[in-house]
Coordinates of C-alpha atoms in Angstrom, one line a residue:
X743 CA 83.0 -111.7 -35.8
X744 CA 80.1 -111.7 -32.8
X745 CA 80.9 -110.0 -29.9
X746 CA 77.7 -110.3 -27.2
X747 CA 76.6 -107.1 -26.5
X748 CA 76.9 -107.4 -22.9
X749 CA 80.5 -107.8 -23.3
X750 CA 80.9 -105.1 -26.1
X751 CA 78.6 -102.7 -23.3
X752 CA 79.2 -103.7 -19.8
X753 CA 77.9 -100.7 -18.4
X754 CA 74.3 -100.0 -20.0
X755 CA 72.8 -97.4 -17.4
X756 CA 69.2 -97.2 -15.8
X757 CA 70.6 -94.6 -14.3
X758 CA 73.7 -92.5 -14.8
X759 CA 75.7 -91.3 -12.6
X760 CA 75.6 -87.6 -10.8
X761 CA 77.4 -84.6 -13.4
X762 CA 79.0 -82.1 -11.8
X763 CA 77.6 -78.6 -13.0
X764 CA 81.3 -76.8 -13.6
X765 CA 82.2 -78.3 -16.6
X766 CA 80.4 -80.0 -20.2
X767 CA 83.9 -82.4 -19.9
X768 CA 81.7 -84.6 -17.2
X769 CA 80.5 -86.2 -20.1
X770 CA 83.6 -88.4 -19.5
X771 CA 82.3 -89.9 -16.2
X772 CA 79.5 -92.2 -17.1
X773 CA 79.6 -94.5 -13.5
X774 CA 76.5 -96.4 -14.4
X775 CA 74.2 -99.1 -13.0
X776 CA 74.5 -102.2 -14.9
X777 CA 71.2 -103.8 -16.2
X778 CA 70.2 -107.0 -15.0
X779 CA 70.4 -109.0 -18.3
X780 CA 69.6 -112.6 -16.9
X781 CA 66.4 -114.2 -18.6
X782 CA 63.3 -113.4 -17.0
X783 CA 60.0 -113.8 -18.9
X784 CA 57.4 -113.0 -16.0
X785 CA 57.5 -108.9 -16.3
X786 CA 55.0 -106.5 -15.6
X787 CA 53.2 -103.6 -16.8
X788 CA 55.3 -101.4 -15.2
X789 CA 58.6 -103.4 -15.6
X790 CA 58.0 -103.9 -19.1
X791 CA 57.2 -99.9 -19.9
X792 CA 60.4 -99.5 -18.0
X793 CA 62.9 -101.6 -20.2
X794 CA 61.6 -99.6 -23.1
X795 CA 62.5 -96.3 -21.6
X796 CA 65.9 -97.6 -20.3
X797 CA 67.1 -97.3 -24.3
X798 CA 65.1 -94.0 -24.8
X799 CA 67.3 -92.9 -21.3
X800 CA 70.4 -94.3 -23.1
X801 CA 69.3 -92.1 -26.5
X802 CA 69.1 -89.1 -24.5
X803 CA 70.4 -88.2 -21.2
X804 CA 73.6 -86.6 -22.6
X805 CA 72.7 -85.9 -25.8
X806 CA 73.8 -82.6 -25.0
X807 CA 77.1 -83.6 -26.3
X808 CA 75.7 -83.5 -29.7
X809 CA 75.9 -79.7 -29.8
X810 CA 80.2 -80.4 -29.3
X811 CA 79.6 -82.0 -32.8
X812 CA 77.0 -81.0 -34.5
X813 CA 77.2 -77.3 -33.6
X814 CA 80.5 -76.9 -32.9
X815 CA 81.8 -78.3 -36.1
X816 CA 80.6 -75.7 -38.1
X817 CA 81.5 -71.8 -39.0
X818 CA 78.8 -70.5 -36.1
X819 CA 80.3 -71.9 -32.9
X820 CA 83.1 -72.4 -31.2
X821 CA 84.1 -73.9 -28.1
X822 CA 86.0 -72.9 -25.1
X823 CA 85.7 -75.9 -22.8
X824 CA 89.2 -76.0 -20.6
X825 CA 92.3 -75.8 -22.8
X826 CA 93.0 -75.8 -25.8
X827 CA 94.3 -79.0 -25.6
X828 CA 90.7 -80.0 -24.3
X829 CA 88.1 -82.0 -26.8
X830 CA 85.6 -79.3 -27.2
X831 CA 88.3 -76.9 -28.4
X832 CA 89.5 -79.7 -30.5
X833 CA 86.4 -80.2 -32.2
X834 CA 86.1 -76.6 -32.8
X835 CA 89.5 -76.5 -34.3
X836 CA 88.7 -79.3 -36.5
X837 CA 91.3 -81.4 -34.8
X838 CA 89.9 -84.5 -34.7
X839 CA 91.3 -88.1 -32.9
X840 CA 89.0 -91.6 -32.3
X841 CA 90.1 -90.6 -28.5
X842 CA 87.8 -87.2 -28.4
X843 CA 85.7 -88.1 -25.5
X844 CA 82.6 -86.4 -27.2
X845 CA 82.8 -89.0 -30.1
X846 CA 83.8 -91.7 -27.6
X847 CA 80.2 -91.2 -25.7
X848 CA 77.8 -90.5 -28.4
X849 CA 79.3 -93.6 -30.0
X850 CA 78.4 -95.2 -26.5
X851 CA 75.1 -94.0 -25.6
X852 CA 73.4 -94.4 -28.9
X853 CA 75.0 -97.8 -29.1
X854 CA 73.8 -98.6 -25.4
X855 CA 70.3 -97.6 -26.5
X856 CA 70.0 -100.0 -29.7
X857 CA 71.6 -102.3 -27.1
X858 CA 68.9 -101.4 -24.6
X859 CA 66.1 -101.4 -27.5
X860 CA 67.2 -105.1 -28.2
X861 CA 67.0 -106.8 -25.1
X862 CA 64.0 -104.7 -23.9
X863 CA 62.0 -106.1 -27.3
X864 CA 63.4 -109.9 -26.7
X865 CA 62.3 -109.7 -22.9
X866 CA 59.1 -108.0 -23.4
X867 CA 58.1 -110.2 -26.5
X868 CA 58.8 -113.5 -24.3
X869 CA 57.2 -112.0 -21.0
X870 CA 54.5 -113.4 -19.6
X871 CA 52.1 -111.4 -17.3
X872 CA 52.5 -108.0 -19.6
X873 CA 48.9 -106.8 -21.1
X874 CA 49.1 -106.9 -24.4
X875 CA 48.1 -103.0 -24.9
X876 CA 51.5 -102.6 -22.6
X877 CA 53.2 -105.1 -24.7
X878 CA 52.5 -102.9 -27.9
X879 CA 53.3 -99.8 -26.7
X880 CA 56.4 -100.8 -24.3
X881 CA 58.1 -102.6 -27.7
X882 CA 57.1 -99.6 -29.7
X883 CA 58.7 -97.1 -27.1
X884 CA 61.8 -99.5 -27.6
X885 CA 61.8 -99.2 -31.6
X886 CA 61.6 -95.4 -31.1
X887 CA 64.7 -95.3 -29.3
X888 CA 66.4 -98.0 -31.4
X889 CA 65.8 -95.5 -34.5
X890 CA 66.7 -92.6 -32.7
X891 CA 70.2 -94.4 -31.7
X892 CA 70.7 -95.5 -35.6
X893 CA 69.8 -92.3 -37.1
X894 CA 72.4 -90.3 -35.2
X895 CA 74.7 -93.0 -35.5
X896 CA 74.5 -93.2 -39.6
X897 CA 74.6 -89.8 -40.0
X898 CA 77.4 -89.3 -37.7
X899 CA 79.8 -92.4 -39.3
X900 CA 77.8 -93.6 -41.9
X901 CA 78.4 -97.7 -42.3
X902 CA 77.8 -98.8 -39.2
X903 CA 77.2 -102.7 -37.5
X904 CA 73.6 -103.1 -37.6
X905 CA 72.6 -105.8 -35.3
X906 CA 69.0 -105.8 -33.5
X907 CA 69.3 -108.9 -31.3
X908 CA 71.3 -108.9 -27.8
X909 CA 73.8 -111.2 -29.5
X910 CA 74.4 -109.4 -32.9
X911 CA 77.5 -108.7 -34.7
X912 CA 78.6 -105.5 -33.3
X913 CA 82.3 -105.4 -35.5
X914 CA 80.7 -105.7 -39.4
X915 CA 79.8 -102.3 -40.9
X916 CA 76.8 -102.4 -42.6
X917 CA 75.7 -100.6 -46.2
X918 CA 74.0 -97.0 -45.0
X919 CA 71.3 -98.5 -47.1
X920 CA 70.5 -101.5 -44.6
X921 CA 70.9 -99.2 -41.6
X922 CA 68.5 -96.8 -43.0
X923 CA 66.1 -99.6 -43.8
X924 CA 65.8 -100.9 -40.6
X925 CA 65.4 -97.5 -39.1
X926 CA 62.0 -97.0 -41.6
X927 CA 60.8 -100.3 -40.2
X928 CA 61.2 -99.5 -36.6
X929 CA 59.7 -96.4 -36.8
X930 CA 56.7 -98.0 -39.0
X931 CA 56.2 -100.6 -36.6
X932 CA 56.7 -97.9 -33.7
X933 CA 53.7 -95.6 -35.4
X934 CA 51.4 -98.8 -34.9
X935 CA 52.1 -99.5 -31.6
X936 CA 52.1 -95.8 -30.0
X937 CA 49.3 -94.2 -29.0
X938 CA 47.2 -91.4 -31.1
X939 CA 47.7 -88.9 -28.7
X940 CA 48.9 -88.4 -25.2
X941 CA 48.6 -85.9 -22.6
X942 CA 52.5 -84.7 -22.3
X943 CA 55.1 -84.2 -25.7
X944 CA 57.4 -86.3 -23.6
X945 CA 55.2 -88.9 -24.0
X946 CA 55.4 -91.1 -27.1
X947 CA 52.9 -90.9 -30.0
X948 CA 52.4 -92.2 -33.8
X949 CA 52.8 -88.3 -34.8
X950 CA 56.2 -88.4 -33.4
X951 CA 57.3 -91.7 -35.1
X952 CA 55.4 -90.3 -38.4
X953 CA 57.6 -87.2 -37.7
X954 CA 60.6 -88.7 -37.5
X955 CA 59.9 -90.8 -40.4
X956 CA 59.8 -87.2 -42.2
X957 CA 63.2 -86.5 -40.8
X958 CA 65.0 -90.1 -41.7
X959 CA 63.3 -90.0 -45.6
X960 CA 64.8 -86.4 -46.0
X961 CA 68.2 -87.7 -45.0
X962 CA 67.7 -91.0 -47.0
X963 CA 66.2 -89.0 -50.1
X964 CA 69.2 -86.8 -50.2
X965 CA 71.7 -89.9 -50.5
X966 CA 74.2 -89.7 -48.1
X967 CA 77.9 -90.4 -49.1
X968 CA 78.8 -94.3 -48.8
X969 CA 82.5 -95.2 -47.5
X970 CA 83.6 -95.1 -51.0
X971 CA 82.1 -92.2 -52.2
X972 CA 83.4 -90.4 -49.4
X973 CA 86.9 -92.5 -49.9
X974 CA 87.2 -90.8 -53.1
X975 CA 86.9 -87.0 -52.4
X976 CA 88.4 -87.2 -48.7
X977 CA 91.2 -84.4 -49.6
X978 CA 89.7 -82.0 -51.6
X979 CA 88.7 -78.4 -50.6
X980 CA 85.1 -78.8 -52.0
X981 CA 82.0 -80.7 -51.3
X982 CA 80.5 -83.1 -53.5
X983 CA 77.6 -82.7 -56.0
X984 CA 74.1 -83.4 -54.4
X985 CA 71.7 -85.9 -55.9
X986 CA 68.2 -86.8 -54.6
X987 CA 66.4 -90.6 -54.6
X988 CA 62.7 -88.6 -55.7
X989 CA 61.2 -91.9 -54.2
X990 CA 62.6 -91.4 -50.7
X991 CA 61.5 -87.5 -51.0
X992 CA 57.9 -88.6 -51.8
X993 CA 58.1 -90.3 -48.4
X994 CA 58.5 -87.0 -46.3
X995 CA 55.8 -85.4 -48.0
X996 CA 53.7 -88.6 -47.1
X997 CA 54.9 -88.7 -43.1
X998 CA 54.8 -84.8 -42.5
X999 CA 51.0 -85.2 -44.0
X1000 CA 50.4 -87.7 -41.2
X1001 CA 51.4 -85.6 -38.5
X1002 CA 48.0 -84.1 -37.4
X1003 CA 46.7 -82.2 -34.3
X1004 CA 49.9 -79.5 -34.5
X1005 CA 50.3 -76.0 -35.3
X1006 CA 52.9 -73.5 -34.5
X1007 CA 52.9 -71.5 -31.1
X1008 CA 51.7 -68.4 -32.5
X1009 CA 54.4 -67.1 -29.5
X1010 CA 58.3 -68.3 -30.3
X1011 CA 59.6 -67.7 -26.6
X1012 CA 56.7 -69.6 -25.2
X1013 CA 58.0 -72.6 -27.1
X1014 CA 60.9 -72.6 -24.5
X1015 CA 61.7 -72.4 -21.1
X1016 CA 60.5 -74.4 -17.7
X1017 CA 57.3 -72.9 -17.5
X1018 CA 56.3 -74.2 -21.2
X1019 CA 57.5 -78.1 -20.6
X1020 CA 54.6 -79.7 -20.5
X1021 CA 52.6 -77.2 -23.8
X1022 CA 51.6 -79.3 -26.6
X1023 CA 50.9 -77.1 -29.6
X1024 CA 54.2 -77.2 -31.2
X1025 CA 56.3 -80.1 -29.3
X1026 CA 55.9 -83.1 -30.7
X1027 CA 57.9 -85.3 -28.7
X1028 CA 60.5 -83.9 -25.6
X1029 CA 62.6 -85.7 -22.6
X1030 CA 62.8 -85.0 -19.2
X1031 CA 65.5 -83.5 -18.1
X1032 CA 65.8 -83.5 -13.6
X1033 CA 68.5 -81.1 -13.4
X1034 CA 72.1 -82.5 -12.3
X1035 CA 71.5 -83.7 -9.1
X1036 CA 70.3 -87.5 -11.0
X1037 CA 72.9 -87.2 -13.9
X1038 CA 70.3 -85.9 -16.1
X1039 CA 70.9 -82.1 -16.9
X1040 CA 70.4 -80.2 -19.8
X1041 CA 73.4 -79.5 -20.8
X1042 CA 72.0 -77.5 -23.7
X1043 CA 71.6 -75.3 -20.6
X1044 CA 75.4 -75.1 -19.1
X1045 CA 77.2 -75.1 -22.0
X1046 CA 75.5 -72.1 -23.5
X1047 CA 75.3 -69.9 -20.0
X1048 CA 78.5 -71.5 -18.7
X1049 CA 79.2 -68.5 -16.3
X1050 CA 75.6 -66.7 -16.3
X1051 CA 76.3 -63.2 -16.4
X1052 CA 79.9 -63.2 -16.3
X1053 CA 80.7 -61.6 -19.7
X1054 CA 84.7 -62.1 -19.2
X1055 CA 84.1 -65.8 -18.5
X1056 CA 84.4 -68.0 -21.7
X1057 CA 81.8 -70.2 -22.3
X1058 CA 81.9 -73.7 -23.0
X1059 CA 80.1 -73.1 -26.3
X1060 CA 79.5 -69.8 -27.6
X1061 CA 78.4 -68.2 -31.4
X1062 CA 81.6 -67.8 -33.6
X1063 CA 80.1 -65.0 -35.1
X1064 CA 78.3 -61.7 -34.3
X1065 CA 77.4 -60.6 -37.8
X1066 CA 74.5 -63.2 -38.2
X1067 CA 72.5 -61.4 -35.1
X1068 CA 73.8 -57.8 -36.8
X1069 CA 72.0 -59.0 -39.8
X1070 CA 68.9 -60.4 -38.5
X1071 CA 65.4 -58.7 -38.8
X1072 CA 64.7 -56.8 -35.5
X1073 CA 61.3 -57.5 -36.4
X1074 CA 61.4 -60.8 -36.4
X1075 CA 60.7 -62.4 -33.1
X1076 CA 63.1 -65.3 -33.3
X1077 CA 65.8 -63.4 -33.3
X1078 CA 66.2 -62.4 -29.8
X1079 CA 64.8 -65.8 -28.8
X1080 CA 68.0 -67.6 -30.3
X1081 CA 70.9 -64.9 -29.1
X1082 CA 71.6 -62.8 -26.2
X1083 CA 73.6 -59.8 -26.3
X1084 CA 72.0 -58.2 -23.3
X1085 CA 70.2 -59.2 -20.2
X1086 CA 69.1 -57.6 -16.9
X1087 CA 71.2 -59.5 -13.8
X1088 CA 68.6 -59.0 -11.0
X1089 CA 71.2 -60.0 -8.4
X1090 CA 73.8 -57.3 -9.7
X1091 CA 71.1 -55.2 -10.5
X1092 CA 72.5 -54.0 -14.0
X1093 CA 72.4 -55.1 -17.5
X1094 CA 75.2 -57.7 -18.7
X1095 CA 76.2 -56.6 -22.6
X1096 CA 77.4 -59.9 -24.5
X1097 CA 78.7 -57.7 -27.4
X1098 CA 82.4 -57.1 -28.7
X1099 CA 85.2 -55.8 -27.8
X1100 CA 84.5 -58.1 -24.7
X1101 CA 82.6 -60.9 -26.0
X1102 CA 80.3 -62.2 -28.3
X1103 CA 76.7 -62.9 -27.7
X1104 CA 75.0 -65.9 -26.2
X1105 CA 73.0 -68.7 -27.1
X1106 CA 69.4 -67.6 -26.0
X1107 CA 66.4 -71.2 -26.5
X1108 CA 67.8 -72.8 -23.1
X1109 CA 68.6 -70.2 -20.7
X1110 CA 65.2 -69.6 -18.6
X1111 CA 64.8 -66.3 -18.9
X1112 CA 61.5 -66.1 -17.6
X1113 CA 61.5 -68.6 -15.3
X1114 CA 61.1 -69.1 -11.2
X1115 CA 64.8 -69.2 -11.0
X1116 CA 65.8 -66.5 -13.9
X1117 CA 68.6 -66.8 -15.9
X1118 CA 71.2 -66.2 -12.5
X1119 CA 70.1 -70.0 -11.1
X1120 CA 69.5 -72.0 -14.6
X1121 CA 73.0 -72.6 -15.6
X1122 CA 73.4 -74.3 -12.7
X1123 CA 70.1 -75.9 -12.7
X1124 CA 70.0 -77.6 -16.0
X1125 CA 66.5 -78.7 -15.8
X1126 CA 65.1 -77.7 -18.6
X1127 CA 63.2 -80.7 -21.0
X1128 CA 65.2 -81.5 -23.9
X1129 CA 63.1 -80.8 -27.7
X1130 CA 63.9 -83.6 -29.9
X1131 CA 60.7 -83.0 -32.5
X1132 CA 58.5 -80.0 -32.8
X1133 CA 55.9 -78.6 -35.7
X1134 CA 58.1 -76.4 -37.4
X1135 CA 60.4 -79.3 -38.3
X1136 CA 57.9 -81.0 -39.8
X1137 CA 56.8 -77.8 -42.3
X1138 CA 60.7 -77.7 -43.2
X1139 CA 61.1 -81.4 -43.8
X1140 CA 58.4 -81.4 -46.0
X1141 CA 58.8 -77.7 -47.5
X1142 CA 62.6 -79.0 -48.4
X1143 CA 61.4 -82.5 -50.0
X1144 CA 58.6 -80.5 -52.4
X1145 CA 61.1 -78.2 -53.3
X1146 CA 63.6 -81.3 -54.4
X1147 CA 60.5 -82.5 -55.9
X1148 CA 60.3 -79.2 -58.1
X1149 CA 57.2 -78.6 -56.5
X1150 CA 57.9 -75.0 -55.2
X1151 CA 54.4 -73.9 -55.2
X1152 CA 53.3 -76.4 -52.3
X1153 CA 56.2 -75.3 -50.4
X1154 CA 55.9 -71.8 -50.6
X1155 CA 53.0 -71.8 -47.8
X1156 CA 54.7 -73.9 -46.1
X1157 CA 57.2 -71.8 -45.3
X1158 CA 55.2 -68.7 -45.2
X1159 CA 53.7 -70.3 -42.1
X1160 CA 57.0 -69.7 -40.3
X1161 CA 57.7 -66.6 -41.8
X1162 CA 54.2 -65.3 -40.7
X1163 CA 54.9 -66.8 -37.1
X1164 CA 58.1 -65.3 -36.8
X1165 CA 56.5 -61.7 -37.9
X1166 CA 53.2 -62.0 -36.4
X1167 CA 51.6 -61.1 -40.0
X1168 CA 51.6 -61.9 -43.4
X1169 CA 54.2 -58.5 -44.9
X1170 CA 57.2 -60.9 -44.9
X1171 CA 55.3 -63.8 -47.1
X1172 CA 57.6 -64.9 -50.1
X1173 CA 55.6 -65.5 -53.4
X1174 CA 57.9 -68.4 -54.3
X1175 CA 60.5 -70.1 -52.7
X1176 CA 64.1 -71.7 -53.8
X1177 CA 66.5 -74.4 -52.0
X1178 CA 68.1 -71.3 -50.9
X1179 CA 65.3 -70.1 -49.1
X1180 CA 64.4 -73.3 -47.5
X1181 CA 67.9 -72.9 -46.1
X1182 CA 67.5 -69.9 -44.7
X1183 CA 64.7 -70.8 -43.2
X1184 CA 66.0 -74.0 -41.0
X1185 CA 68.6 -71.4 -40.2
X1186 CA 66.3 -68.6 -38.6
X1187 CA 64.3 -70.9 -37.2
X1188 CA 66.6 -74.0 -35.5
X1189 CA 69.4 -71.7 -34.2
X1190 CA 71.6 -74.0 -31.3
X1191 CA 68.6 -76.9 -31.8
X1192 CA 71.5 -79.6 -32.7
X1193 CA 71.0 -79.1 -36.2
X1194 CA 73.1 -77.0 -38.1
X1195 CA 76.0 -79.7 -39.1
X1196 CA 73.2 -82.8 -40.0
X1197 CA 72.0 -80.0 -42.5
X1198 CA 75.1 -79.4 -43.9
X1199 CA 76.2 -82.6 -44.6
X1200 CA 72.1 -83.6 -46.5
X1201 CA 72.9 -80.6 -48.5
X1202 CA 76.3 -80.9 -49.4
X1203 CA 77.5 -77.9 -48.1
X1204 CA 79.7 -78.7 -45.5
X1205 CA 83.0 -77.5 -46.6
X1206 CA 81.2 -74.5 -47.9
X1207 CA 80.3 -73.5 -44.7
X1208 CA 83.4 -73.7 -43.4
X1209 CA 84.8 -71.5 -46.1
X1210 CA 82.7 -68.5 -44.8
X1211 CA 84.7 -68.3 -42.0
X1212 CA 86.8 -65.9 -44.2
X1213 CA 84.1 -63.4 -44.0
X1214 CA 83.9 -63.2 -40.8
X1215 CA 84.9 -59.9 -38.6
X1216 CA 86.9 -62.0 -36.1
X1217 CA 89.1 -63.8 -39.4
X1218 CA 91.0 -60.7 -40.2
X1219 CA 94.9 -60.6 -38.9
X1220 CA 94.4 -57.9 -36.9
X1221 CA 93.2 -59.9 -34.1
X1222 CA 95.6 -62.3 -34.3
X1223 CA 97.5 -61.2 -30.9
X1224 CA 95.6 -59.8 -27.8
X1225 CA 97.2 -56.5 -26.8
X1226 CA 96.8 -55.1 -30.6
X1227 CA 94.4 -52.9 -32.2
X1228 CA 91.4 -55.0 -33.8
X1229 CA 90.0 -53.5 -37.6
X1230 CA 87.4 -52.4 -35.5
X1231 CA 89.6 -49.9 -33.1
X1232 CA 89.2 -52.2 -30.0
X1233 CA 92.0 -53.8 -28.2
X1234 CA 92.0 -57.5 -28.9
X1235 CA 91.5 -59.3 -25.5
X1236 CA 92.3 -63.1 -25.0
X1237 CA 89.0 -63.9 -26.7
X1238 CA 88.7 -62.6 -29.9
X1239 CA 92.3 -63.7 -30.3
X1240 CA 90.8 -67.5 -29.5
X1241 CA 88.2 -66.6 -31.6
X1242 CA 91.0 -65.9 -34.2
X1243 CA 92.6 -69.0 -34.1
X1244 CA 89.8 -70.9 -34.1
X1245 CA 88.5 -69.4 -37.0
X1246 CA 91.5 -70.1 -38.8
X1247 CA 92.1 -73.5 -38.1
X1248 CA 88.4 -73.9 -39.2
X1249 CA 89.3 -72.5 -42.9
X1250 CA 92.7 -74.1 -42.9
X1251 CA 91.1 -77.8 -42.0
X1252 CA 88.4 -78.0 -44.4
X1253 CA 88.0 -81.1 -46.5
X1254 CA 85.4 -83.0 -47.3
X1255 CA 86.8 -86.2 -44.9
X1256 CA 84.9 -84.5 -42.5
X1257 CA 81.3 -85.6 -44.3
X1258 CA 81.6 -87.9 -41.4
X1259 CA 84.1 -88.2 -37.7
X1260 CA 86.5 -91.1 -36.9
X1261 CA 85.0 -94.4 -35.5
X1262 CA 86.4 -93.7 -31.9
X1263 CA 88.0 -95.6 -29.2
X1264 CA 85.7 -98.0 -26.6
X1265 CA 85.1 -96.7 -23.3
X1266 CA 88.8 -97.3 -21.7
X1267 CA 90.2 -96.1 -24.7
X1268 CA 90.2 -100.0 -26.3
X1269 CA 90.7 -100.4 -29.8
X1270 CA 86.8 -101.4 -30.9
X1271 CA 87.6 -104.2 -33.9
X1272 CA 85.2 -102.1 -36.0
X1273 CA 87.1 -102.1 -39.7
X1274 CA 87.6 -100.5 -42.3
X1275 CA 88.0 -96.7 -40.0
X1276 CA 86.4 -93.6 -42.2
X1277 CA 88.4 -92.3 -44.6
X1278 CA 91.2 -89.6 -43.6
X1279 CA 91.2 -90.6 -40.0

């Protein structure tokens, strides 16, 4: 059946409306300006760069509620967002409906920017009065952001309706196969229409669409589960055997060799942080975030340092775990990039301790720590640029593929790149390195970068993770009820006795249904027409 997209998405934003800084669940309140959609072929320069970065606004400006799937729904965080009836502790409790509004809005904005990429390509390709050097880039910048939108959208739900015209069939579910196709070609065509270079990582180049072709073949390559595959397996307690298309794998080694002019920021923190925006080294492509006074914030940002230093607050997302920070290398400067435990508050002039038996430590990349506003202002602030692609991603991407390949030996520098990075000298360099190690790796180095669950799935590993929840301090029955005496000799407090139950329902709910999340609801909570629904839900 065809459904016009401007019925389908009667609210496509240039503009969204204004989030209130108190809570992630704003991400329910999308007011938004509708485009003008009527048939206009005289455009100009500026009008036609413009339609093209409508659909990479649509791909990102809350794409902070990634992190309520993608991090949440894994054995490292939790979320604490309102109630426990709330959809961010739903997620984290593995209870999962087609109403969760964090499903509900990625589902929206990812399809309002393949809607957005679509009419901004017809208009600009039938404009008259656009250069033709704008032309190019403006209908590259709108491919990017078409195969941004389909790449979270296959991973997230797999078959999906693939339509690339303003009047496309928007019900069909198309093979994961086609979708991933058509993401290769936009991002090929993209790479020829973007420029070489470009003064700001926010601004769109070939090494970013050559990039993210690194990041679509690894997916690809590692042969994500079709409907029916997934159909088959969707109640059993254990994940499913990975294969690899060696084809596809060759592809990531050929992109990541094409992205040139990169290298690591010999400094980890200086990746991050408002002061760093506009550095090039590392940051392949980033988007602007304007704080929460335009709609635009960070929420990377809020959700992390909900309450700043108020340790007795819950945070809307927080680490599940302490242990991984326990274990980490002190030497290793990454670490105390990714977590905070403790932090000097300038305005109450002591130090705030996220440890137990109070809390558990924070998420460390987006709080600006070193910033003009410190760490007391930038929860509210939110204004921090978002980091969609950045060099170490590409070393991984293609570090991963050789060793699929069985070609350790050109990954092992690879890696050892990172390793000397995070050190600041060659003592930790591995003479060889496994799958395993390659793991560890996008873990130590990626920690809250909206990663951690597409990982999972390419490796097959997601209800594996969710089994390790067992190990985990926080897991044992002694802090099931606050009031009692933890294993570890500390009263339990209303926290770790969350923590409990969410850790729980974690274990309890694994199944490998959950390779992929329910097609949700529309907007209004309208059924969508979008048959068959994954399997389980």
């Amino acid at each position: 059946m065809k459904t016009n997209i401007n019925q389908l998405f009667a609210a496509l934003t240039i503009a969204s409306a204004s989030i209130s800084f108190t809570a992630c669940s704003s991400d329910n309140d999308d007011s938004s300006n509708v485009i003008d959609k009527t048939d206009v072929t005289t455009l100009t320069d500026a009008e036609a760069l413009a339609l093209a970065d409508n659909a990479l606004f649509e791909y990102y400006h809350k794409a902070f509620g990634l992190s309520f799937i993608v991090e949440t729904f894994t054995s490292k965080t939790h979320s604490f967002e309102g109630p426990e009836s709330a959809d961010g502790p739903l997620i984290s409790r593995h209870e999962l409906t087609p109403e969760n509004v964090y499903f509900v809005n990625r589902w929206y904005n990812k399809n309002s920017a393949v809607a957005n990429a679509n009419t901004a390509i017809e208009k600009i390709t039938a404009a008259t009065g656009v250069s033709e050097q704008t032309k190019q880039v403006a209908i590259a910048r709108a491919k990017l952001a078409r195969a941004l939108g389909y790449h979270v959208l296959v991973r997230l739900w797999g078959e999906v309706p693939l339509y690339t015209t303003s009047d496309g069939d928007t019900k069909t579910r198309a093979s994961i196969d086609d979708v991933y196709t058509q993401i290769v070609k936009d991002l090929e065509e993209a790479a020829q229409g973007l420029p070489a270079t470009a003064t700001l990582p926010s601004v769109p180049t070939k090494a970013a669409a050559y990039g993210l072709l690194s990041r679509v073949y690894l997916d690809w390559g590692s042969n994500p589960l079709t409907y029916d595959q997934l159909n088959a397996i969707k109640d059993q307690k254990q994940d499913p055997t990975p294969s690899y298309n060696t084809a596809r794998l060759q592809k990531v080694v050929e992109y990541a060799d094409k992205v040139t002019g990169y290298q690591l920021d010999r400094n980890f923190a200086s990746i991050f942080g408002k002061a760093n925006e506009a550095t090039k080294d590392e940051k392949i492509l980033t988007f602007v975030h304007d704080g929460d006074a335009v709609g635009t914030g960070n929420h990377q940002v809020h959700c992390s340092w909900t309450f700043g230093f108020n340790v007795d607050q819950e945070n809307h997302l927080s680490p599940a775990q302490d242990s991984q920070l326990a274990a980490w290398d002190k030497a290793d400067q990454r670490r105390d990039v990714s977590y905070i435990d403790s932090l000097f508050d300038s305005v109450g002039d002591s130090v705030a301790l996220f440890r137990a038996p109070r809390t558990l430590p924070r998420y460390g990349k987006f709080v600006d720590v070193g910033g003009p506003e410190g760490p007391n202002e930038s929860f509210k602030l939110n204004d921090l640029d978002r980091i969609e692609l950045r060099y170490a991603e590409i070393l991984l991407n293609k570090a991963e593929a050789l060793v699929l390949l069985n070609r350790a030996e050109e990954a092992t520098p690879l890696i050892n790149q990172l390793r000397e990075r995070a050190y600041g000298n060659s003592n930790h360099n591995l003479k060889s390195v496994t799958l395993k190690d390659v793991k560890n790796e996008w873990g130590l180095e990626f920690v809250y970068e909206q990663k951690e669950w597409f990982n999972l799935a390419r490796w097959k590993d997601v209800v594996k993770d969710l089994e390790t929840v067992a190990q985990n301090e926080y897991f044992d029955d002694s802090y099931a009820v606050a009031g009692l005496k933890g294993r570890n000799g500390q009263v339990v407090n209303e926290f770790f006795a969350k923590t409990y139950k969410h850790l729980h329902a974690k274990y309890e709910n694994r199944q490998a249904k959950y390779y992929r999340f329910p097609i949700p609801v529309g907007k209004s909570g309208e059924d969508l027409g979008i048959r068959p629904q994954n399997p389980g839900f």
